Amino acid sequence: MDSLTQIVLGAAIGEVVLGKKIGNKAMLYGAIAGTIPDLDIISSFFTDTVTALRYHRGFTHSIVFSILFAPLMAWLVTRYEPYKNFRNWSWLFFWAFVTHPILDAHTTWGTQLFWPLDIRLAFKNIFVIDPLYTIPFLVFLILAMVQNRTSEKRSYYNRMGLIISTSYLVLTLLFKLVSYQKFENALDNQQIVYNDLSTKPAPFNTVLWSANVNTPTSFLIGYYSFFDSQPITFQAYPKNHELLGELIHNEKVQEMIHISQGWYTITKKNGDLYYNDLRFGLLSMKPDAENFVFQYKMEVDANKEVTFVEVPKDALDGKKLVAELWQRVKGN
């Protein structure tokens, strides 16, 4: 999830653990702890693209990290804070650390919560920025923040923020189930033979859902809004995996395929190969759009070593997508 959401969640957790003892400082330290797991982004400045993607939401988003670093942070804080209860500080940091990856596990990228096991949890039931999750949560957190630390209203507001946000998260799982069944029915009605089906919410909402469908020769992408009145249609994207040739055996290419869980296409432009990660969709809802959210140019040197370079995103595409999303959410 976005940084603001993780700050709000961390602050609310800090309040639950130590709010009555140290007041708003509990929110402050919870908010700080809620952002620490995302420091794994630093690896992108020191490693290649593929390695950085492998590390992203890995160790720092695991239970192991939470267990190891919670007491370390507690020891550090008790060196200068007047409140010296090491055990309580450890609990604050542990719960702020571990709820971060649990929430991220509901997004498309997911997390390696059980690192070092090579298992990435990705329930794909909420977009990384969802105002319906964050805004009510933030409002209740602010209401709690301005109350006296021993006030019952403070605990009530903070508790309501956690209950409402969590209830919404559970509700999105129900939305996902309903949309999944709609896509399944559409595929059956159109007699489309497929190997796998993956669904996720479109950006900023959980009313409009998209589906990636794995067929023998291509991937299909379709959209469904709860306000739709017309049947679901699918756009085909040829896999073109054969364009990789011998590069398919390259270690970096294999690692990239593993990271994208096989949901990728290859396109060729002006003699250059591009790797498109389908899991995150496109920056356009127009038919035949090819501006994938995550697209990488494959640069091959004389020794057949492959370097993946992410294609920069056009800011105008993002603005157009918001307008297109608004129209599509309202139904087809």
PDB file of C-alpha atoms in Angstrom, residues 170-312:
ATOM      1  CA  VAL A 170     -12.857  -8.109   4.151  1.00  0.00           C
ATOM      2  CA  LEU A 171     -15.620  -6.709   1.931  1.00  0.00           C
ATOM      3  CA  THR A 172     -13.175  -6.400  -0.980  1.00  0.00           C
ATOM      4  CA  LEU A 173     -12.572 -10.150  -0.742  1.00  0.00           C
ATOM      5  CA  LEU A 174     -16.303 -10.641  -1.308  1.00  0.00           C
ATOM      6  CA  PHE A 175     -16.181  -8.212  -4.256  1.00  0.00           C
ATOM      7  CA  LYS A 176     -13.300 -10.209  -5.682  1.00  0.00           C
ATOM      8  CA  LEU A 177     -15.239 -13.467  -5.385  1.00  0.00           C
ATOM      9  CA  VAL A 178     -18.279 -12.005  -7.164  1.00  0.00           C
ATOM     10  CA  SER A 179     -16.185 -10.496  -9.977  1.00  0.00           C
ATOM     11  CA  TYR A 180     -14.209 -13.724 -10.356  1.00  0.00           C
ATOM     12  CA  GLN A 181     -17.429 -15.638 -10.902  1.00  0.00           C
ATOM     13  CA  LYS A 182     -18.574 -13.054 -13.465  1.00  0.00           C
ATOM     14  CA  PHE A 183     -15.352 -13.525 -15.435  1.00  0.00           C
ATOM     15  CA  GLU A 184     -15.625 -17.308 -15.202  1.00  0.00           C
ATOM     16  CA  ASN A 185     -19.189 -17.194 -16.534  1.00  0.00           C
ATOM     17  CA  ALA A 186     -18.181 -14.885 -19.377  1.00  0.00           C
ATOM     18  CA  LEU A 187     -15.353 -17.212 -20.419  1.00  0.00           C
ATOM     19  CA  ASP A 188     -17.671 -20.214 -20.305  1.00  0.00           C
ATOM     20  CA  ASN A 189     -20.384 -18.426 -22.288  1.00  0.00           C
ATOM     21  CA  GLN A 190     -17.864 -17.418 -24.951  1.00  0.00           C
ATOM     22  CA  GLN A 191     -16.432 -20.969 -24.959  1.00  0.00           C
ATOM     23  CA  ILE A 192     -12.910 -19.703 -24.318  1.00  0.00           C
ATOM     24  CA  VAL A 193     -10.457 -22.402 -23.317  1.00  0.00           C
ATOM     25  CA  TYR A 194      -8.025 -21.156 -20.683  1.00  0.00           C
ATOM     26  CA  ASN A 195      -5.429 -22.448 -18.243  1.00  0.00           C
ATOM     27  CA  ASP A 196      -5.567 -19.821 -15.518  1.00  0.00           C
ATOM     28  CA  LEU A 197      -7.563 -16.773 -14.452  1.00  0.00           C
ATOM     29  CA  SER A 198      -6.347 -13.965 -12.213  1.00  0.00           C
ATOM     30  CA  THR A 199      -8.419 -10.966 -11.099  1.00  0.00           C
ATOM     31  CA  LYS A 200      -7.589  -7.677  -9.398  1.00  0.00           C
ATOM     32  CA  PRO A 201      -9.286  -4.330  -8.746  1.00  0.00           C
ATOM     33  CA  ALA A 202      -8.672  -1.461 -11.126  1.00  0.00           C
ATOM     34  CA  PRO A 203      -6.771   1.547  -9.709  1.00  0.00           C
ATOM     35  CA  PHE A 204      -8.292   3.558  -6.837  1.00  0.00           C
ATOM     36  CA  ASN A 205     -11.486   1.532  -6.422  1.00  0.00           C
ATOM     37  CA  THR A 206     -13.071  -1.880  -5.926  1.00  0.00           C
ATOM     38  CA  VAL A 207     -16.097  -1.394  -8.185  1.00  0.00           C
ATOM     39  CA  LEU A 208     -14.208  -2.010 -11.435  1.00  0.00           C
ATOM     40  CA  TRP A 209     -12.214  -5.248 -11.731  1.00  0.00           C
ATOM     41  CA  SER A 210      -9.845  -6.574 -14.360  1.00  0.00           C
ATOM     42  CA  ALA A 211      -8.962 -10.130 -15.320  1.00  0.00           C
ATOM     43  CA  ASN A 212      -5.879 -11.691 -16.853  1.00  0.00           C
ATOM     44  CA  VAL A 213      -6.672 -14.937 -18.654  1.00  0.00           C
ATOM     45  CA  ASN A 214      -3.975 -17.400 -19.670  1.00  0.00           C
ATOM     46  CA  THR A 215      -4.826 -19.242 -22.901  1.00  0.00           C
ATOM     47  CA  PRO A 216      -2.502 -21.562 -24.870  1.00  0.00           C
ATOM     48  CA  THR A 217      -1.339 -18.870 -27.327  1.00  0.00           C
ATOM     49  CA  SER A 218      -2.198 -15.525 -25.749  1.00  0.00           C
ATOM     50  CA  PHE A 219      -3.264 -13.643 -22.659  1.00  0.00           C
ATOM     51  CA  LEU A 220      -6.691 -12.057 -22.505  1.00  0.00           C
ATOM     52  CA  ILE A 221      -7.496  -8.921 -20.522  1.00  0.00           C
ATOM     53  CA  GLY A 222     -11.059  -8.042 -19.588  1.00  0.00           C
ATOM     54  CA  TYR A 223     -12.913  -5.602 -17.328  1.00  0.00           C
ATOM     55  CA  TYR A 224     -16.056  -5.864 -15.256  1.00  0.00           C
ATOM     56  CA  SER A 225     -17.852  -3.153 -13.297  1.00  0.00           C
ATOM     57  CA  PHE A 226     -20.652  -3.886 -10.860  1.00  0.00           C
ATOM     58  CA  PHE A 227     -22.643  -1.340 -12.900  1.00  0.00           C
ATOM     59  CA  ASP A 228     -22.163  -3.185 -16.207  1.00  0.00           C
ATOM     60  CA  SER A 229     -25.195  -3.982 -18.343  1.00  0.00           C
ATOM     61  CA  GLN A 230     -23.383  -5.536 -21.315  1.00  0.00           C
ATOM     62  CA  PRO A 231     -21.419  -8.811 -21.516  1.00  0.00           C
ATOM     63  CA  ILE A 232     -17.717  -8.817 -20.642  1.00  0.00           C
ATOM     64  CA  THR A 233     -15.357  -8.599 -23.614  1.00  0.00           C
ATOM     65  CA  PHE A 234     -11.717  -9.650 -23.722  1.00  0.00           C
ATOM     66  CA  GLN A 235      -8.715  -8.198 -25.553  1.00  0.00           C
ATOM     67  CA  ALA A 236      -6.067 -10.694 -26.705  1.00  0.00           C
ATOM     68  CA  TYR A 237      -2.331 -10.102 -26.285  1.00  0.00           C
ATOM     69  CA  PRO A 238      -0.064 -12.639 -28.032  1.00  0.00           C
ATOM     70  CA  LYS A 239       2.510 -14.123 -25.692  1.00  0.00           C
ATOM     71  CA  ASN A 240       5.328 -13.989 -28.277  1.00  0.00           C
ATOM     72  CA  HIS A 241       7.548 -15.965 -25.911  1.00  0.00           C
ATOM     73  CA  GLU A 242       9.326 -17.439 -28.937  1.00  0.00           C
ATOM     74  CA  LEU A 243      10.870 -14.008 -29.591  1.00  0.00           C
ATOM     75  CA  LEU A 244      13.215 -14.655 -26.663  1.00  0.00           C
ATOM     76  CA  GLY A 245      14.956 -17.428 -28.592  1.00  0.00           C
ATOM     77  CA  GLU A 246      17.985 -18.677 -26.682  1.00  0.00           C
ATOM     78  CA  LEU A 247      17.589 -15.861 -24.171  1.00  0.00           C
ATOM     79  CA  ILE A 248      14.868 -17.944 -22.535  1.00  0.00           C
ATOM     80  CA  HIS A 249      17.680 -19.887 -20.848  1.00  0.00           C
ATOM     81  CA  ASN A 250      19.400 -16.762 -19.490  1.00  0.00           C
ATOM     82  CA  GLU A 251      19.498 -16.644 -15.678  1.00  0.00           C
ATOM     83  CA  LYS A 252      18.146 -13.075 -15.436  1.00  0.00           C
ATOM     84  CA  VAL A 253      15.358 -13.835 -17.887  1.00  0.00           C
ATOM     85  CA  GLN A 254      14.363 -16.931 -15.923  1.00  0.00           C
ATOM     86  CA  GLU A 255      14.397 -14.912 -12.720  1.00  0.00           C
ATOM     87  CA  MET A 256      12.197 -12.249 -14.297  1.00  0.00           C
ATOM     88  CA  ILE A 257       9.744 -14.906 -15.473  1.00  0.00           C
ATOM     89  CA  HIS A 258       9.659 -16.298 -11.934  1.00  0.00           C
ATOM     90  CA  ILE A 259       9.027 -12.838 -10.460  1.00  0.00           C
ATOM     91  CA  SER A 260       6.116 -12.188 -12.837  1.00  0.00           C
ATOM     92  CA  GLN A 261       4.822 -15.720 -12.212  1.00  0.00           C
ATOM     93  CA  GLY A 262       4.670 -16.399 -15.946  1.00  0.00           C
ATOM     94  CA  TRP A 263       2.285 -13.499 -16.661  1.00  0.00           C
ATOM     95  CA  TYR A 264       4.347 -11.772 -19.356  1.00  0.00           C
ATOM     96  CA  THR A 265       4.422 -11.018 -23.054  1.00  0.00           C
ATOM     97  CA  ILE A 266       7.319 -10.094 -25.323  1.00  0.00           C
ATOM     98  CA  THR A 267       7.074  -7.330 -27.898  1.00  0.00           C
ATOM     99  CA  LYS A 268       9.630  -6.233 -30.478  1.00  0.00           C
ATOM    100  CA  LYS A 269      10.089  -2.609 -31.504  1.00  0.00           C
ATOM    101  CA  ASN A 270      12.823  -1.325 -33.806  1.00  0.00           C
ATOM    102  CA  GLY A 271      14.799  -4.515 -33.249  1.00  0.00           C
ATOM    103  CA  ASP A 272      14.619  -4.266 -29.441  1.00  0.00           C
ATOM    104  CA  LEU A 273      12.819  -6.737 -27.178  1.00  0.00           C
ATOM    105  CA  TYR A 274      10.487  -5.563 -24.433  1.00  0.00           C
ATOM    106  CA  TYR A 275       9.308  -7.593 -21.459  1.00  0.00           C
ATOM    107  CA  ASN A 276       5.769  -6.713 -20.322  1.00  0.00           C
ATOM    108  CA  ASP A 277       4.603  -7.741 -16.846  1.00  0.00           C
ATOM    109  CA  LEU A 278       0.857  -8.322 -17.251  1.00  0.00           C
ATOM    110  CA  ARG A 279       0.053  -8.563 -13.546  1.00  0.00           C
ATOM    111  CA  PHE A 280      -0.306  -4.805 -13.203  1.00  0.00           C
ATOM    112  CA  GLY A 281      -2.223  -4.148 -16.393  1.00  0.00           C
ATOM    113  CA  LEU A 282      -2.037  -1.162 -18.706  1.00  0.00           C
ATOM    114  CA  LEU A 283      -2.029   2.623 -18.439  1.00  0.00           C
ATOM    115  CA  SER A 284      -4.966   2.727 -20.836  1.00  0.00           C
ATOM    116  CA  MET A 285      -8.327   1.022 -21.166  1.00  0.00           C
ATOM    117  CA  LYS A 286      -8.529   1.517 -24.920  1.00  0.00           C
ATOM    118  CA  PRO A 287      -8.589  -1.581 -27.177  1.00  0.00           C
ATOM    119  CA  ASP A 288      -5.149  -2.647 -28.439  1.00  0.00           C
ATOM    120  CA  ALA A 289      -3.365  -0.448 -25.870  1.00  0.00           C
ATOM    121  CA  GLU A 290       0.238  -1.564 -25.296  1.00  0.00           C
ATOM    122  CA  ASN A 291       1.492   0.866 -22.647  1.00  0.00           C
ATOM    123  CA  PHE A 292       1.877  -1.631 -19.822  1.00  0.00           C
ATOM    124  CA  VAL A 293       2.359  -0.304 -16.305  1.00  0.00           C
ATOM    125  CA  PHE A 294       5.600  -2.280 -16.000  1.00  0.00           C
ATOM    126  CA  GLN A 295       7.476  -2.640 -19.258  1.00  0.00           C
ATOM    127  CA  TYR A 296      11.197  -3.374 -19.483  1.00  0.00           C
ATOM    128  CA  LYS A 297      13.579  -2.984 -22.395  1.00  0.00           C
ATOM    129  CA  MET A 298      15.873  -6.001 -22.639  1.00  0.00           C
ATOM    130  CA  GLU A 299      19.424  -4.891 -23.392  1.00  0.00           C
ATOM    131  CA  VAL A 300      21.744  -7.703 -24.500  1.00  0.00           C
ATOM    132  CA  ASP A 301      25.519  -7.239 -24.524  1.00  0.00           C
ATOM    133  CA  ALA A 302      28.143  -9.058 -26.601  1.00  0.00           C
ATOM    134  CA  ASN A 303      28.326 -11.860 -24.026  1.00  0.00           C
ATOM    135  CA  LYS A 304      24.558 -12.433 -24.229  1.00  0.00           C
ATOM    136  CA  GLU A 305      24.089 -11.011 -20.729  1.00  0.00           C
ATOM    137  CA  VAL A 306      20.677  -9.412 -20.307  1.00  0.00           C
ATOM    138  CA  THR A 307      19.889  -6.167 -18.502  1.00  0.00           C
ATOM    139  CA  PHE A 308      16.291  -5.110 -17.873  1.00  0.00           C
ATOM    140  CA  VAL A 309      15.668  -1.356 -18.043  1.00  0.00           C
ATOM    141  CA  GLU A 310      12.241  -0.121 -16.973  1.00  0.00           C
ATOM    142  CA  VAL A 311      10.529   2.026 -19.587  1.00  0.00           C
ATOM    143  CA  PRO A 312       9.641   5.446 -18.077  1.00  0.00           C
TER     144      PRO A 312
END
